[in-house]
Tab-separated table of C-alpha atoms in Angstrom:
chain	number	residue	atom	x	y	z
A	190	MET	CA	7.589	10.849	-12.635
A	191	LYS	CA	9.862	7.673	-12.928
A	192	GLU	CA	8.910	4.665	-14.647
A	193	PRO	CA	7.868	2.364	-11.779
A	194	THR	CA	8.339	-1.511	-11.023
A	195	LEU	CA	6.008	-2.461	-8.628
A	196	SER	CA	4.187	-5.426	-7.915
A	197	GLY	CA	3.814	-8.032	-5.171
A	198	LEU	CA	2.189	-7.764	-1.364
A	199	TYR	CA	1.560	-4.298	-0.046
A	200	ALA	CA	0.796	-4.925	3.554
A	201	ILE	CA	-0.929	-1.926	5.455
A	202	THR	CA	-0.713	-1.801	9.239
A	203	PRO	CA	-3.850	-2.517	11.237
A	204	ASP	CA	-5.488	-0.217	13.775
A	205	ALA	CA	-5.785	-3.194	16.431
A	206	LEU	CA	-1.846	-3.117	16.604
A	207	LEU	CA	-1.199	1.022	16.546
A	208	ARG	CA	-1.675	0.943	20.650
A	209	GLU	CA	0.883	-1.567	21.007
A	210	PRO	CA	3.798	-0.223	19.160
A	211	ALA	CA	6.499	-2.900	20.042
A	212	ARG	CA	3.647	-5.792	18.735
A	213	LEU	CA	3.543	-3.628	15.447
A	214	LEU	CA	7.171	-3.430	14.929
A	215	ASP	CA	7.256	-6.820	15.018
A	216	ALA	CA	4.445	-7.757	12.861
A	217	VAL	CA	5.953	-5.545	10.460
A	218	THR	CA	9.476	-7.092	10.692
A	219	ALA	CA	7.668	-10.818	10.186
A	220	ALA	CA	5.627	-9.311	7.134
A	221	ALA	CA	8.668	-8.024	5.427
A	222	ARG	CA	10.136	-11.444	6.368
A	223	GLY	CA	7.592	-12.782	4.453
A	224	GLY	CA	8.012	-10.934	1.456
A	225	ALA	CA	6.398	-7.727	1.791
A	226	ARG	CA	8.626	-5.071	0.473
A	227	LEU	CA	5.931	-2.422	0.670
A	228	ILE	CA	4.527	-1.237	3.927
A	229	GLN	CA	1.958	1.259	4.424
A	230	TYR	CA	1.836	3.225	7.769
A	231	ARG	CA	-1.888	3.883	7.995
A	232	ASP	CA	-2.711	5.731	11.296
A	233	LYS	CA	-6.147	7.268	12.255
A	234	HIS	CA	-5.652	7.315	16.049
A	235	HIS	CA	-2.383	8.713	16.777
A	236	PHE	CA	-1.484	12.576	16.190
A	237	GLY	CA	1.644	15.180	17.122
A	238	ALA	CA	4.722	13.473	18.525
A	239	GLU	CA	3.194	10.087	19.141
A	240	ARG	CA	2.476	9.994	15.296
A	241	LEU	CA	5.894	11.075	14.741
A	242	ALA	CA	7.732	8.939	16.963
A	243	LEU	CA	5.535	5.816	15.687
A	244	ALA	CA	6.498	6.718	11.758
A	245	ARG	CA	10.272	7.105	12.708
A	246	ALA	CA	10.365	3.862	14.767
A	247	LEU	CA	8.453	2.023	11.599
A	248	LEU	CA	10.727	3.883	9.329
A	249	GLN	CA	13.612	2.249	11.014
A	250	THR	CA	11.990	-1.230	11.210
A	251	CYS	CA	11.264	-1.327	7.488
A	252	ARG	CA	14.684	-0.228	6.546
A	253	ALA	CA	16.098	-2.901	8.733
A	254	ALA	CA	13.800	-5.453	7.101
A	255	GLY	CA	14.553	-4.629	3.501
A	256	ALA	CA	11.117	-3.000	3.109
A	257	ARG	CA	9.921	0.621	1.978
A	258	LEU	CA	7.527	2.801	3.999
A	259	ILE	CA	4.589	4.639	2.667
A	260	VAL	CA	2.871	7.135	4.826
A	261	ASN	CA	-1.035	7.346	4.472
A	262	ASP	CA	-2.545	10.451	3.733
A	263	ASP	CA	0.269	12.756	5.110
A	264	ALA	CA	2.932	13.923	2.748
A	265	GLU	CA	4.227	16.514	5.415
A	266	LEU	CA	4.719	13.607	7.711
A	267	ALA	CA	6.491	11.447	5.065
A	268	GLN	CA	8.870	14.485	4.285
A	269	SER	CA	9.507	15.049	7.983
A	270	ILE	CA	10.934	11.329	8.648
A	271	GLY	CA	11.980	10.760	5.057
A	272	ALA	CA	9.660	8.111	4.192
A	273	ASP	CA	9.843	6.302	0.830
A	274	GLY	CA	6.811	7.745	-0.131
A	275	VAL	CA	3.072	8.656	0.246
A	276	HIS	CA	-0.556	7.339	-0.420
A	277	LEU	CA	-3.300	10.081	-0.541
A	278	GLY	CA	-6.956	9.341	-0.978
A	279	ALA	CA	-9.774	11.756	-2.400
A	280	GLY	CA	-9.727	14.931	-0.771
A	281	ASP	CA	-6.083	14.034	0.970
A	282	GLY	CA	-4.093	16.589	-0.760
A	283	SER	CA	-2.641	17.109	-3.956
A	284	LEU	CA	-0.336	14.662	-5.621
A	285	ALA	CA	1.422	17.059	-7.217
A	286	ASP	CA	2.008	18.802	-4.379
A	287	ALA	CA	3.153	15.922	-2.954
A	288	ARG	CA	5.657	15.018	-5.637
A	289	ALA	CA	6.969	18.650	-5.340
A	290	ARG	CA	7.469	18.034	-1.332
A	291	LEU	CA	8.859	14.408	-1.320
A	292	GLY	CA	10.871	14.636	-4.870
A	293	PRO	CA	11.538	12.402	-8.074
A	294	ARG	CA	12.147	9.371	-6.252
A	295	ALA	CA	9.263	8.929	-3.631
A	296	LEU	CA	6.590	6.554	-4.277
A	297	ILE	CA	3.349	8.192	-4.672
A	298	GLY	CA	-0.054	6.455	-4.815
A	299	ALA	CA	-3.463	7.275	-5.124
A	300	SER	CA	-6.818	5.777	-4.127
A	301	CYS	CA	-9.398	5.533	-7.157
A	302	GLY	CA	-12.167	3.402	-5.624
A	303	ASN	CA	-13.774	2.061	-8.885
A	304	SER	CA	-12.905	5.234	-11.297
A	305	LEU	CA	-10.906	4.768	-14.256
A	306	GLU	CA	-10.733	8.346	-14.814
A	307	ARG	CA	-10.128	9.378	-11.360
A	308	ALA	CA	-6.923	6.989	-12.325
A	309	ARG	CA	-6.038	9.248	-15.383
A	310	GLN	CA	-6.040	12.265	-13.324
A	311	ALA	CA	-3.421	10.410	-10.844
A	312	ARG	CA	-1.237	9.681	-13.561
A	313	ALA	CA	-0.959	12.957	-14.733
A	314	ALA	CA	-0.672	14.348	-11.765
A	315	GLY	CA	2.738	12.108	-11.146
A	316	ALA	CA	1.568	9.299	-9.287
A	317	ASP	CA	3.621	5.896	-9.499
A	318	TYR	CA	0.740	3.809	-8.791
A	319	VAL	CA	-3.114	3.705	-8.555
A	320	ALA	CA	-5.116	1.666	-6.142
A	321	PHE	CA	-8.681	0.379	-7.023
A	322	GLY	CA	-11.228	-1.354	-4.357
A	323	ARG	CA	-12.842	-2.376	-2.434
A	324	PHE	CA	-13.055	-6.037	-4.396
A	325	PHE	CA	-14.369	-8.133	-1.604
A	326	ALA	CA	-15.923	-7.771	1.655
A	327	SER	CA	-13.554	-5.870	4.016
A	328	THR	CA	-13.530	-5.803	7.785
A	329	THR	CA	-11.127	-2.666	7.548
A	330	LYS	CA	-13.776	-0.335	5.379
A	331	PRO	CA	-16.659	-2.365	5.178
A	332	ASP	CA	-18.918	0.232	4.116
A	333	ALA	CA	-16.355	1.098	1.203
A	334	PRO	CA	-18.498	0.799	-2.358
A	335	PRO	CA	-17.224	-2.206	-4.400
A	336	ALA	CA	-15.259	-2.088	-7.252
A	337	ASP	CA	-15.376	-4.277	-10.546
A	338	LEU	CA	-12.645	-6.314	-11.818
A	339	ARG	CA	-13.211	-5.186	-15.253
A	340	THR	CA	-11.748	-1.675	-14.005
A	341	LEU	CA	-8.627	-3.616	-12.761
A	342	THR	CA	-8.476	-4.623	-16.584
A	343	ALA	CA	-9.291	-1.321	-18.222
A	344	ALA	CA	-6.511	0.522	-15.832
A	345	ARG	CA	-4.264	-2.381	-16.996
A	346	ARG	CA	-4.707	-2.074	-20.761
A	347	GLU	CA	-4.732	1.765	-20.576
A	348	LEU	CA	-2.570	2.898	-18.163
A	349	ASP	CA	1.473	2.735	-17.942
A	350	LEU	CA	2.021	2.649	-14.000
A	351	ALA	CA	1.189	0.113	-11.250
A	352	ILE	CA	-2.019	-0.937	-10.382
A	353	CYS	CA	-3.087	-1.750	-6.851
A	354	ALA	CA	-5.662	-3.703	-5.660
A	355	ILE	CA	-7.179	-3.493	-2.201
A	356	GLY	CA	-10.279	-4.560	-0.297
A	357	GLY	CA	-10.814	-8.008	1.423
A	358	ILE	CA	-8.193	-9.609	-0.500
A	359	THR	CA	-6.841	-12.823	0.651
A	360	ALA	CA	-4.297	-15.209	-0.642
A	361	ASP	CA	-7.068	-17.296	-1.828
A	362	ASN	CA	-8.917	-14.817	-3.521
A	363	ALA	CA	-5.723	-12.354	-4.766
A	364	THR	CA	-5.831	-14.695	-8.016
A	365	GLN	CA	-8.561	-13.089	-9.147
A	366	VAL	CA	-7.607	-9.727	-9.099
A	367	LEU	CA	-4.110	-10.536	-10.337
A	368	ALA	CA	-5.720	-12.294	-13.226
A	369	ALA	CA	-7.839	-9.072	-13.990
A	370	GLY	CA	-4.381	-7.032	-14.151
A	371	ALA	CA	-3.019	-5.902	-10.785
A	372	ASP	CA	0.452	-5.594	-10.239
A	373	LEU	CA	0.359	-5.085	-6.197
A	374	VAL	CA	-2.145	-6.539	-3.744
A	375	ALA	CA	-2.909	-4.642	-0.932
A	376	ALA	CA	-3.730	-6.194	2.441
A	377	VAL	CA	-4.449	-5.486	6.077
A	378	GLU	CA	-6.223	-8.422	8.136
A	379	GLY	CA	-4.887	-11.027	5.726
A	380	VAL	CA	-1.453	-10.607	6.614
A	381	PHE	CA	-1.709	-8.821	9.742
A	382	GLY	CA	-4.581	-10.501	11.329
A	383	ALA	CA	-3.014	-13.752	11.020
A	384	ALA	CA	-1.410	-15.688	13.770
A	385	ASP	CA	1.632	-16.284	11.687
A	386	VAL	CA	2.479	-13.116	10.071
A	387	GLU	CA	5.227	-14.275	8.398
A	388	ALA	CA	3.420	-17.257	6.997
A	389	ALA	CA	0.424	-15.399	5.652
A	390	ALA	CA	2.800	-12.920	4.154
A	391	ARG	CA	4.302	-15.650	2.272
A	392	ALA	CA	1.193	-17.170	1.085
A	393	TYR	CA	0.639	-13.848	-0.723
A	394	VAL	CA	4.052	-13.412	-2.160
A	395	SER	CA	4.008	-16.971	-3.573
A	396	LEU	CA	1.371	-15.940	-6.128
A	397	TRP	CA	3.579	-13.881	-8.156
A	398	PRO	CA	5.688	-15.790	-10.685
A	399	GLY	CA	9.501	-16.221	-8.933
A	400	SER	CA	8.051	-14.867	-6.031
A	401	ASP	CA	10.655	-11.817	-6.664
A	402	THR	CA	8.843	-8.854	-4.977
A	403	ARG	CA	11.697	-6.646	-4.184
A	404	ILE	CA	11.271	-2.868	-5.466
A	405	PRO	CA	14.190	-1.450	-7.017
């Protein structure tokens, strides 16, 4: 596993735009213009050829906009389109298998809920970042168990990889997770639910010193 230098806004595609691919691609472009350098394709609705076509279109859009595309829960799809990485939740496959499939340069993330032990295991399995949450009320996953800001602090102190916070995080409350130790802030509705997606992304990105969130 390479030593990652990941920080900044991590924008995750919303369910509401998945049925309108043209609008989704425009919104992703706007988010990237606003400073999101990491985009996650999260799709529980499309399968087969439709899913593959949309993933390819998103990858092309991200490449043109200077962002990287992470595929949610599907290392096979990530490999087939040449995506920049994959994010795996609990029960969504082996991190070690994903690394073997995608290679050493891929960005691999793992959902850890509020579990530092799960994060330790993810790091040992080759993850580049671990994601904790939810920290605030979430419209995307309203029933997700809450996470404690102290878990971020403990992870930051112990783990030498990027820490991502997710779950109801807005540009107004993001300072809390950043102060607790998060490097990355993941957002769905806070970015894509805004009337001006680019401006919403910029509001998040402005929270990082120097607003330099490019991923080398």
